[in-house]
Tab-separated table of C-alpha atoms and ligand atoms in Angstrom:
chain	number	residue	atom	x	y	z
Q	146	UNK	CA	-0.217	0.093	-0.030
Q	147	UNK	CA	2.980	2.311	0.818
Q	148	UNK	CA	3.995	1.657	-3.040
Q	149	UNK	CA	0.357	2.301	-4.214
Q	150	UNK	CA	0.215	5.401	-2.228
Q	151	UNK	CA	3.644	6.860	-3.454
Q	152	UNK	CA	2.431	5.933	-6.970
Q	153	UNK	CA	-0.914	7.744	-6.361
Q	154	UNK	CA	1.085	10.711	-5.046
Q	155	UNK	CA	3.640	10.844	-7.912
Q	156	UNK	CA	0.365	10.569	-10.204
Q	157	UNK	CA	-1.156	13.613	-8.860
Q	158	UNK	CA	-0.231	16.315	-11.333
Q	159	UNK	CA	0.602	14.164	-14.404
Q	160	UNK	CA	-1.540	14.705	-17.349
Q	161	UNK	CA	-2.670	11.722	-19.604
Q	162	UNK	CA	-1.690	12.127	-23.031
Q	163	UNK	CA	-3.317	10.301	-25.885
Q	164	UNK	CA	-1.194	7.869	-27.879
Q	165	UNK	CA	-1.988	5.494	-30.758
Q	166	UNK	CA	-1.000	2.420	-28.730
Q	167	UNK	CA	-4.028	2.875	-26.352
Q	168	UNK	CA	-6.413	0.043	-26.048
Q	169	UNK	CA	-10.175	0.676	-25.705
Q	170	UNK	CA	-10.089	0.632	-21.922
Q	171	UNK	CA	-7.325	3.217	-21.682
Q	172	UNK	CA	-8.767	5.298	-24.322
Q	173	UNK	CA	-11.999	5.512	-22.401
Q	174	UNK	CA	-10.228	6.456	-19.060
Q	175	UNK	CA	-8.528	9.164	-21.168
Q	176	UNK	CA	-11.859	10.543	-22.363
Q	177	UNK	CA	-13.199	10.266	-18.765
Q	178	UNK	CA	-10.197	12.031	-17.287
Q	179	UNK	CA	-10.466	14.882	-19.846
Q	180	UNK	CA	-14.165	15.412	-19.457
Q	181	UNK	CA	-13.935	15.037	-15.423
Q	182	UNK	CA	-11.955	18.316	-15.533
Q	183	UNK	CA	-15.046	20.150	-16.864
Q	184	UNK	CA	-17.712	18.287	-15.092
Q	185	UNK	CA	-17.905	20.636	-12.293
Q	186	UNK	CA	-18.055	23.890	-14.272
Q	187	UNK	CA	-20.642	22.169	-16.752
Q	188	UNK	CA	-22.819	21.164	-13.639
Q	189	UNK	CA	-22.705	17.642	-14.482
Q	190	UNK	CA	-22.427	16.090	-10.991
Q	191	UNK	CA	-25.398	15.868	-8.626
Q	192	UNK	CA	-25.745	14.151	-5.228
Q	193	UNK	CA	-27.958	11.237	-3.886
Q	194	UNK	CA	-28.555	10.323	-0.418
Q	195	UNK	CA	-28.405	6.705	1.029
Q	196	UNK	CA	-30.552	6.335	4.388
Q	197	UNK	CA	-29.135	4.666	7.265
Q	198	UNK	CA	-31.369	3.019	9.506
Q	199	UNK	CA	-31.257	2.638	13.073
Q	200	UNK	CA	-32.283	-1.173	13.775
Q	201	UNK	CA	-33.560	-0.594	17.660
Q	202	UNK	CA	-35.805	2.330	16.750
Q	203	UNK	CA	-36.453	2.049	12.897
Q	204	UNK	CA	-35.367	5.611	12.686
Q	205	UNK	CA	-33.768	7.435	9.828
Q	206	UNK	CA	-31.568	10.291	10.981
Q	207	UNK	CA	-28.498	9.994	8.906
Q	208	UNK	CA	-27.631	9.250	5.251
Q	209	UNK	CA	-24.436	8.850	3.169
Q	210	UNK	CA	-24.036	11.382	0.101
Q	211	UNK	CA	-22.991	9.770	-2.975
Q	212	UNK	CA	-21.768	11.576	-6.297
Q	213	UNK	CA	-23.253	10.891	-9.592
Q	214	UNK	CA	-22.162	12.054	-12.795
Q	215	UNK	CA	-24.437	12.454	-15.664
Q	216	UNK	CA	-22.290	12.690	-18.817
Q	217	UNK	CA	-23.679	14.645	-21.776
Q	218	UNK	CA	-22.933	11.935	-24.286
Q	219	UNK	CA	-22.406	8.557	-22.254
Q	220	UNK	CA	-25.159	9.158	-19.718
Q	221	UNK	CA	-24.477	7.973	-16.075
Q	222	UNK	CA	-20.931	7.005	-15.287
Q	223	UNK	CA	-20.306	5.104	-12.121
Q	224	UNK	CA	-18.183	6.437	-9.138
Q	225	UNK	CA	-16.482	2.930	-9.536
Q	226	UNK	CA	-15.270	4.065	-12.883
Q	227	UNK	CA	-14.352	7.774	-12.373
Q	228	UNK	CA	-13.519	8.021	-8.616
Q	229	UNK	CA	-10.290	6.080	-9.219
Q	230	UNK	CA	-9.397	8.232	-12.292
Q	231	UNK	CA	-10.046	11.329	-10.208
Q	232	UNK	CA	-7.663	9.892	-7.456
Q	233	UNK	CA	-4.979	9.318	-10.000
Q	234	UNK	CA	-5.227	12.775	-11.322
Q	235	UNK	CA	-5.863	14.688	-8.073
Q	236	UNK	CA	-9.069	15.965	-9.672
Q	237	UNK	CA	-10.508	14.247	-6.419
Q	238	UNK	CA	-9.606	17.376	-4.323
Q	239	UNK	CA	-12.007	19.598	-6.304
Q	240	UNK	CA	-14.526	16.882	-6.551
Q	241	UNK	CA	-14.732	16.288	-2.856
Q	242	UNK	CA	-14.882	19.886	-2.218
Q	243	UNK	CA	-17.597	20.253	-4.515
Q	244	UNK	CA	-19.502	17.406	-2.781
Q	245	UNK	CA	-18.795	19.043	0.778
Q	246	UNK	CA	-19.858	22.286	-0.294
Q	247	UNK	CA	-22.994	21.110	-1.916
Q	248	UNK	CA	-24.019	18.921	1.145
Q	249	UNK	CA	-23.667	22.097	3.267
Q	250	UNK	CA	-25.840	23.838	0.995
Q	251	UNK	CA	-28.450	21.230	1.172
Q	252	UNK	CA	-28.247	20.884	4.898
Q	253	UNK	CA	-28.745	24.631	5.288
Q	254	UNK	CA	-31.778	24.605	3.035
Q	255	UNK	CA	-33.335	21.579	4.832
Q	256	UNK	CA	-32.837	22.997	8.085
Q	257	UNK	CA	-34.627	26.370	6.859
Q	258	UNK	CA	-37.573	24.515	5.540
Q	259	UNK	CA	-37.803	22.013	8.218
Q	260	UNK	CA	-37.341	22.417	11.875
Q	261	UNK	CA	-37.551	18.619	12.664
Q	262	UNK	CA	-34.020	18.427	10.367
Q	263	UNK	CA	-31.896	20.312	12.918
Q	264	UNK	CA	-30.107	17.061	13.941
Q	265	UNK	CA	-29.763	15.422	10.570
Q	266	UNK	CA	-26.431	14.049	9.734
Q	267	UNK	CA	-24.921	13.517	6.330
Q	268	UNK	CA	-21.694	11.312	5.884
Q	269	UNK	CA	-19.353	12.458	2.975
Q	270	UNK	CA	-16.646	10.243	1.617
Q	271	UNK	CA	-13.141	11.869	1.886
Q	272	UNK	CA	-10.364	10.431	-0.450
Q	273	UNK	CA	-7.070	9.657	1.211
Q	274	UNK	CA	-5.534	12.316	-1.106
Q	275	UNK	CA	-6.781	15.111	1.098
Q	276	UNK	CA	-4.567	13.945	3.901
Q	277	UNK	CA	-1.445	14.985	1.589
Q	278	UNK	CA	-2.880	18.351	1.201
Q	279	UNK	CA	-1.478	20.444	4.352
Q	280	UNK	CA	-4.297	22.663	4.862
Q	281	UNK	CA	-7.559	20.982	3.459
Q	282	UNK	CA	-9.292	21.250	6.690
Q	283	UNK	CA	-9.117	25.061	6.704
Q	284	UNK	CA	-10.759	25.175	3.302
Q	285	UNK	CA	-13.641	22.987	4.670
Q	286	UNK	CA	-14.261	25.131	7.635
Q	287	UNK	CA	-14.663	28.227	5.508
Q	288	UNK	CA	-17.477	26.405	3.651
Q	289	UNK	CA	-18.899	25.118	6.959
Q	290	UNK	CA	-19.058	28.709	8.242
Q	291	UNK	CA	-20.355	29.971	4.995
Q	292	UNK	CA	-23.551	27.783	5.405
Q	293	UNK	CA	-23.799	27.873	9.109
Q	294	UNK	CA	-23.588	24.102	9.505
Q	295	UNK	CA	-23.345	22.500	12.952
Q	296	UNK	CA	-20.422	20.141	13.241
Q	297	UNK	CA	-22.909	17.335	14.373
Q	298	UNK	CA	-24.642	17.761	10.944
Q	299	UNK	CA	-21.595	16.262	9.096
Q	300	UNK	CA	-19.600	12.945	9.275
Q	301	UNK	CA	-16.647	12.035	7.223
Q	302	UNK	CA	-15.913	8.581	5.892
Q	303	UNK	CA	-12.323	7.555	5.311
Q	304	UNK	CA	-10.751	4.411	4.402
Q	305	UNK	CA	-8.066	2.206	5.815
Q	306	UNK	CA	-5.646	3.659	3.156
Q	307	UNK	CA	-5.539	7.069	5.250
Q	308	UNK	CA	-4.623	5.541	8.642
Q	309	UNK	CA	-2.116	2.875	7.060
Q	310	UNK	CA	-0.028	5.939	6.381
Q	311	UNK	CA	0.373	6.095	10.247
Q	312	UNK	CA	1.932	9.721	9.894
Q	313	UNK	CA	2.024	12.494	12.483
Q	314	UNK	CA	0.250	14.931	10.221
Q	315	UNK	CA	-2.729	12.317	9.411
Q	316	UNK	CA	-3.232	11.772	13.208
Q	317	UNK	CA	-3.045	15.542	13.662
Q	318	UNK	CA	-5.713	16.024	10.923
Q	319	UNK	CA	-8.002	13.250	12.518
Q	320	UNK	CA	-7.566	14.783	15.958
Q	321	UNK	CA	-8.682	18.246	14.586
Q	322	UNK	CA	-11.606	16.775	12.907
Q	323	UNK	CA	-12.534	15.201	16.155
Q	324	UNK	CA	-12.121	18.493	18.143
Q	325	UNK	CA	-14.351	20.212	15.538
Q	326	UNK	CA	-17.090	17.647	16.500
Q	327	UNK	CA	-17.287	16.097	13.343
Q	328	UNK	CA	-17.940	12.350	13.447
Q	329	UNK	CA	-15.569	10.059	11.899
Q	330	UNK	CA	-16.034	6.711	10.429
Q	331	UNK	CA	-14.043	3.887	8.788
Q	332	UNK	CA	-15.425	2.915	5.460
Q	333	UNK	CA	-15.093	-0.587	3.736
Q	334	UNK	CA	-13.758	-2.077	7.009
Q	335	UNK	CA	-12.308	-5.536	6.382
Q	336	UNK	CA	-11.008	-5.204	2.961
Q	337	UNK	CA	-7.702	-3.942	3.860
Q	338	UNK	CA	-5.225	-4.742	6.745
Q	339	UNK	CA	-6.265	-2.818	9.769
Q	340	UNK	CA	-7.081	-4.724	12.906
Q	341	UNK	CA	-9.338	-3.304	15.737
Q	342	UNK	CA	-6.492	-3.144	18.147
Q	343	UNK	CA	-4.818	-0.833	15.665
Q	344	UNK	CA	-7.913	1.368	15.460
Q	345	UNK	CA	-7.891	1.999	19.096
Q	346	UNK	CA	-5.295	4.588	18.263
Q	347	UNK	CA	-7.368	6.596	16.096
Q	348	UNK	CA	-10.619	8.697	16.893
Q	349	UNK	CA	-13.411	6.924	14.990
Q	350	UNK	CA	-16.924	6.957	15.980
Q	351	UNK	CA	-18.066	4.117	13.779
Q	352	UNK	CA	-17.061	1.223	11.574
Q	353	UNK	CA	-18.722	0.269	8.320
Q	354	UNK	CA	-18.387	-3.307	7.581
Q	355	UNK	CA	-17.858	-3.747	4.063
Q	356	UNK	CA	-20.669	-5.285	1.842
Q	357	UNK	CA	-18.426	-8.516	1.085
Q	358	UNK	CA	-18.954	-9.699	4.635
Q	359	UNK	CA	-22.591	-9.120	4.359
Q	360	UNK	CA	-22.949	-10.929	1.018
Q	361	UNK	CA	-21.664	-13.961	2.749
Q	362	UNK	CA	-24.411	-13.911	5.638
Q	363	UNK	CA	-27.160	-16.016	4.371
Q	364	UNK	CA	-24.948	-19.286	4.191
Q	365	UNK	CA	-22.337	-17.999	6.522
Q	366	UNK	CA	-19.470	-18.284	3.959
Q	367	UNK	CA	-15.971	-17.896	5.333
Q	368	UNK	CA	-17.169	-17.536	8.902
Q	369	UNK	CA	-18.377	-13.905	8.035
Q	370	UNK	CA	-21.170	-14.169	10.756
Q	371	UNK	CA	-18.724	-14.919	13.507
Q	372	UNK	CA	-16.214	-12.269	12.200
Q	373	UNK	CA	-18.920	-9.466	12.090
Q	374	UNK	CA	-20.200	-10.482	15.562
Q	375	UNK	CA	-16.620	-10.245	16.977
Q	376	UNK	CA	-16.069	-6.931	15.153
Q	377	UNK	CA	-19.457	-5.759	16.802
Q	378	UNK	CA	-18.271	-6.971	20.259
Q	379	UNK	CA	-14.804	-5.329	20.166
Q	380	UNK	CA	-16.046	-2.261	18.375
Q	381	UNK	CA	-18.429	-1.644	21.285
Q	382	UNK	CA	-15.786	-2.293	23.931
Q	383	UNK	CA	-13.746	0.733	22.400
Q	384	UNK	CA	-16.973	2.771	22.154
Q	385	UNK	CA	-17.220	2.536	18.377
Q	386	UNK	CA	-20.599	1.670	16.730
Q	387	UNK	CA	-20.909	-0.545	13.690
Q	388	UNK	CA	-22.805	0.094	10.544
Q	389	UNK	CA	-23.438	-2.823	7.899
Q	390	UNK	CA	-23.209	-1.893	4.237
Q	391	UNK	CA	-25.004	-3.167	1.541
Q	392	UNK	CA	-27.692	-5.103	3.171
Q	393	UNK	CA	-30.151	-6.451	0.576
Q	394	UNK	CA	-32.067	-9.350	1.955
Q	395	UNK	CA	-34.379	-10.159	4.978
Q	396	UNK	CA	-32.140	-13.200	5.884
Q	397	UNK	CA	-28.994	-10.722	6.136
Q	398	UNK	CA	-31.189	-8.441	8.195
Q	399	UNK	CA	-32.093	-11.026	10.566
Q	400	UNK	CA	-28.611	-12.192	11.130
Q	401	UNK	CA	-27.526	-8.531	11.671
Q	402	UNK	CA	-30.203	-8.087	14.216
Q	403	UNK	CA	-29.206	-11.367	16.133
Q	404	UNK	CA	-25.649	-10.425	16.509
Q	405	UNK	CA	-26.418	-6.859	17.738
Q	406	UNK	CA	-25.670	-4.609	14.825
Q	407	UNK	CA	-27.048	-1.135	15.367
Q	408	UNK	CA	-27.292	0.348	11.987
Q	409	UNK	CA	-27.883	-0.473	8.622
Q	410	UNK	CA	-27.481	0.901	5.033
Q	411	UNK	CA	-28.556	-1.052	2.049
Q	412	UNK	CA	-31.111	-1.711	-0.642
Q	413	UNK	CA	-33.302	-3.674	1.648
Q	414	UNK	CA	-34.400	-0.155	3.020
Q	415	UNK	CA	-33.499	2.151	0.017
Q	416	UNK	CA	-30.906	2.718	-2.738
Q	417	UNK	CA	-29.541	6.174	-2.766
Q	418	UNK	CA	-32.111	8.740	-3.431
Q	419	UNK	CA	-32.479	12.317	-4.434
Q	420	UNK	CA	-32.877	14.814	-1.590
Q	421	UNK	CA	-36.747	15.055	-1.818
Q	422	UNK	CA	-37.069	11.471	-1.312
Q	423	UNK	CA	-34.595	11.038	1.407
Q	424	UNK	CA	-36.421	13.675	3.424
Q	425	UNK	CA	-39.569	11.696	3.077
Q	426	UNK	CA	-37.836	8.924	4.988
Q	427	UNK	CA	-36.676	11.312	7.673
Q	428	UNK	CA	-40.072	12.599	8.118
Q	429	UNK	CA	-42.877	10.381	9.841
Q	430	UNK	CA	-45.146	9.535	6.978
Q	431	UNK	CA	-42.460	7.236	5.335
Q	432	UNK	CA	-41.119	5.693	8.594
Q	433	UNK	CA	-43.911	3.247	8.318
Q	434	UNK	CA	-42.215	1.451	5.280
Q	435	UNK	CA	-39.227	0.873	7.264
Q	436	UNK	CA	-41.087	-0.187	10.455
Q	437	UNK	CA	-42.875	-2.730	8.289
Q	438	UNK	CA	-39.577	-4.014	6.867
Q	439	UNK	CA	-38.284	-4.660	10.303
Q	440	UNK	CA	-41.454	-6.447	11.323
Q	441	UNK	CA	-41.215	-8.673	8.260
Q	442	UNK	CA	-37.889	-9.751	9.678
Q	443	UNK	CA	-38.534	-12.597	12.185
Q	444	UNK	CA	-36.015	-11.775	14.798
Q	445	UNK	CA	-37.349	-8.739	16.943
N	433	C2E	P1	-18.920	3.533	-0.388
N	433	C2E	O1	-18.515	4.841	0.138
N	433	C2E	O2	-18.505	2.239	0.290
N	433	C2E	O3	-20.335	3.584	-0.782
N	433	C2E	C1	-21.301	2.456	-0.773
N	433	C2E	C2	-21.559	2.008	-1.938
N	433	C2E	O4	-22.279	0.783	-2.050
N	433	C2E	C3	-22.363	2.980	-2.887
N	433	C2E	O5	-22.017	2.843	-4.250
N	433	C2E	C4	-23.922	2.495	-2.669
N	433	C2E	O6	-24.753	2.877	-3.783
N	433	C2E	C5	-23.549	1.123	-2.674
N	433	C2E	N1	-24.745	0.200	-1.996
N	433	C2E	C6	-25.428	0.518	-0.939
N	433	C2E	N2	-26.236	-0.368	-0.719
N	433	C2E	C7	-26.056	-1.292	-1.426
N	433	C2E	C8	-26.710	-2.580	-1.796
N	433	C2E	O7	-27.572	-2.998	-0.780
N	433	C2E	N3	-26.373	-3.365	-2.812
N	433	C2E	C9	-25.378	-2.776	-3.732
N	433	C2E	N4	-24.979	-3.675	-4.712
N	433	C2E	N5	-24.757	-1.726	-3.445
N	433	C2E	C10	-25.056	-0.952	-2.494
N	433	C2E	P2	-21.647	4.045	-5.169
N	433	C2E	O8	-22.473	5.158	-5.006
N	433	C2E	O9	-21.556	3.433	-6.544
N	433	C2E	O10	-20.213	4.437	-4.878
N	433	C2E	C11	-19.178	3.487	-4.919
N	433	C2E	C12	-17.838	4.169	-4.256
N	433	C2E	O11	-17.297	5.241	-4.892
N	433	C2E	C13	-18.278	4.526	-2.856
N	433	C2E	O12	-18.150	3.326	-2.044
N	433	C2E	C14	-16.927	5.502	-2.546
N	433	C2E	O13	-15.803	4.795	-2.411
N	433	C2E	C15	-16.949	6.135	-3.929
N	433	C2E	N6	-17.629	7.335	-3.940
N	433	C2E	C16	-18.849	7.745	-4.214
N	433	C2E	N7	-19.110	9.086	-3.948
N	433	C2E	C17	-18.194	9.568	-3.568
N	433	C2E	C18	-17.708	11.071	-3.411
N	433	C2E	O14	-18.436	12.023	-3.276
N	433	C2E	N8	-16.290	11.166	-2.894
N	433	C2E	C19	-15.394	10.105	-2.967
N	433	C2E	N9	-14.134	10.448	-2.495
N	433	C2E	N10	-15.683	8.986	-3.102
N	433	C2E	C20	-17.084	8.586	-3.587
N	434	MG	MG1	-18.640	5.520	2.006
N	435	MG	MG1	-18.093	1.534	1.897
N	436	MG	MG1	-16.234	1.410	-1.233
C-alpha cells in the first residue's frame, strides 16, 4: 500500500496524453479524465443520499451522500469508474470539495424549511488524497461557516488507506476533525489490513463493515457471521458503533439483528435517492415503510 500510495502521490499532477497504442479501455479512461476536468463547471454532477436505518428504533436520522455523474454523451458513469481516475489525477480534491459544499448547501436549506431536521447527519466520503494536502481542513471550515453548519450535521467516511500511512500529520488532522465535533467513520472495514486493536489509536466513532462480509451472511460463508459478531463486540468495547453496508435481504437483516448490529445501510431499505425522497424517509409518514420491513424480519 505504501507503494500504491507513492504511485498515487506521484500521479497527482500527471496529465494523460493520448497515444496511438492505447487500447479501448485506456482510451475510455483518457476521455473520462479529460471530461472530468470540465464536469464541475458544466454542472454535470449531482448528489444522492442513502438512508441509514437504526435497527433499534427504525429511525432514519442520517444518510451517506454519494456523487453521481451525468455525462452529456455517455449518460451515467459510475463512481467506481471515475473516482479512481479522479484520484490518480488529483481531481478528487476539487470533486470532494464540490460534494462537501453542496452537502452543506443542502443541509442549510433543509434546516431552514424543516425545523425537525436540525439534527440530521450527512456522511461524506473523503479520499485519502486530502490527507496529503496540508490545509484541506481550513478550506472545509470556511465552507462550513459560510452555510452555518453545525458540526454534528456532518460525518466523514475515510478508508484504511488513510490510517495505514500512520503519519503524525494524518493523526493530527484526524484529531482536529474530532475536536471540531465532526463524526468520523472507517469505510469498507475488513477489505484492508487494519485490525481493531490498531484502530484503538484513532478517533473513529463508527466502523462500516464492508458489503463483501454481508454478502456471505445467508450461508455464513468464510465464517463471516462470527467475524462480524466479534467486530461488533470489540467495536463496542472501544466505544465505536457499527454500520453494516450493502444489506439486501431479510435473511441478512435477521442475522445482523441477532448479533446486535445497530445501524444498517442497503437496498433492503432504500438505494441512494434524491434529496426530496430522502427527506420523506426522515419525516414520519415514510417511517412506516421501514417499520414494516423490520417487522417482516422474524427476529425482534
Ligand atoms: P462506499 O463509500 O463504500 O459507498 C457504498 C456504495 O455501496 C455506494 O456505491 C452505494 O450505492 C452502494 N450500495 C449501498 N447499498 C447497497 C446494496 O444493498 N447493494 C449494492 N449492490 N450496493 C449498495 P456508489 O454510489 O456506486 O459508490 C461507490 C464508491 O465510490 C463509494 O463506496 C466510494 O468509495 C466512492 N464514492 C462515491 N461518492 C463519492 C464521493 O463523493 N467522494 C469520494 N471520494 N468517493 C465517492
Ligand atoms: Mg462510504
Ligand atoms: Mg463502503
Ligand atoms: Mg467502497
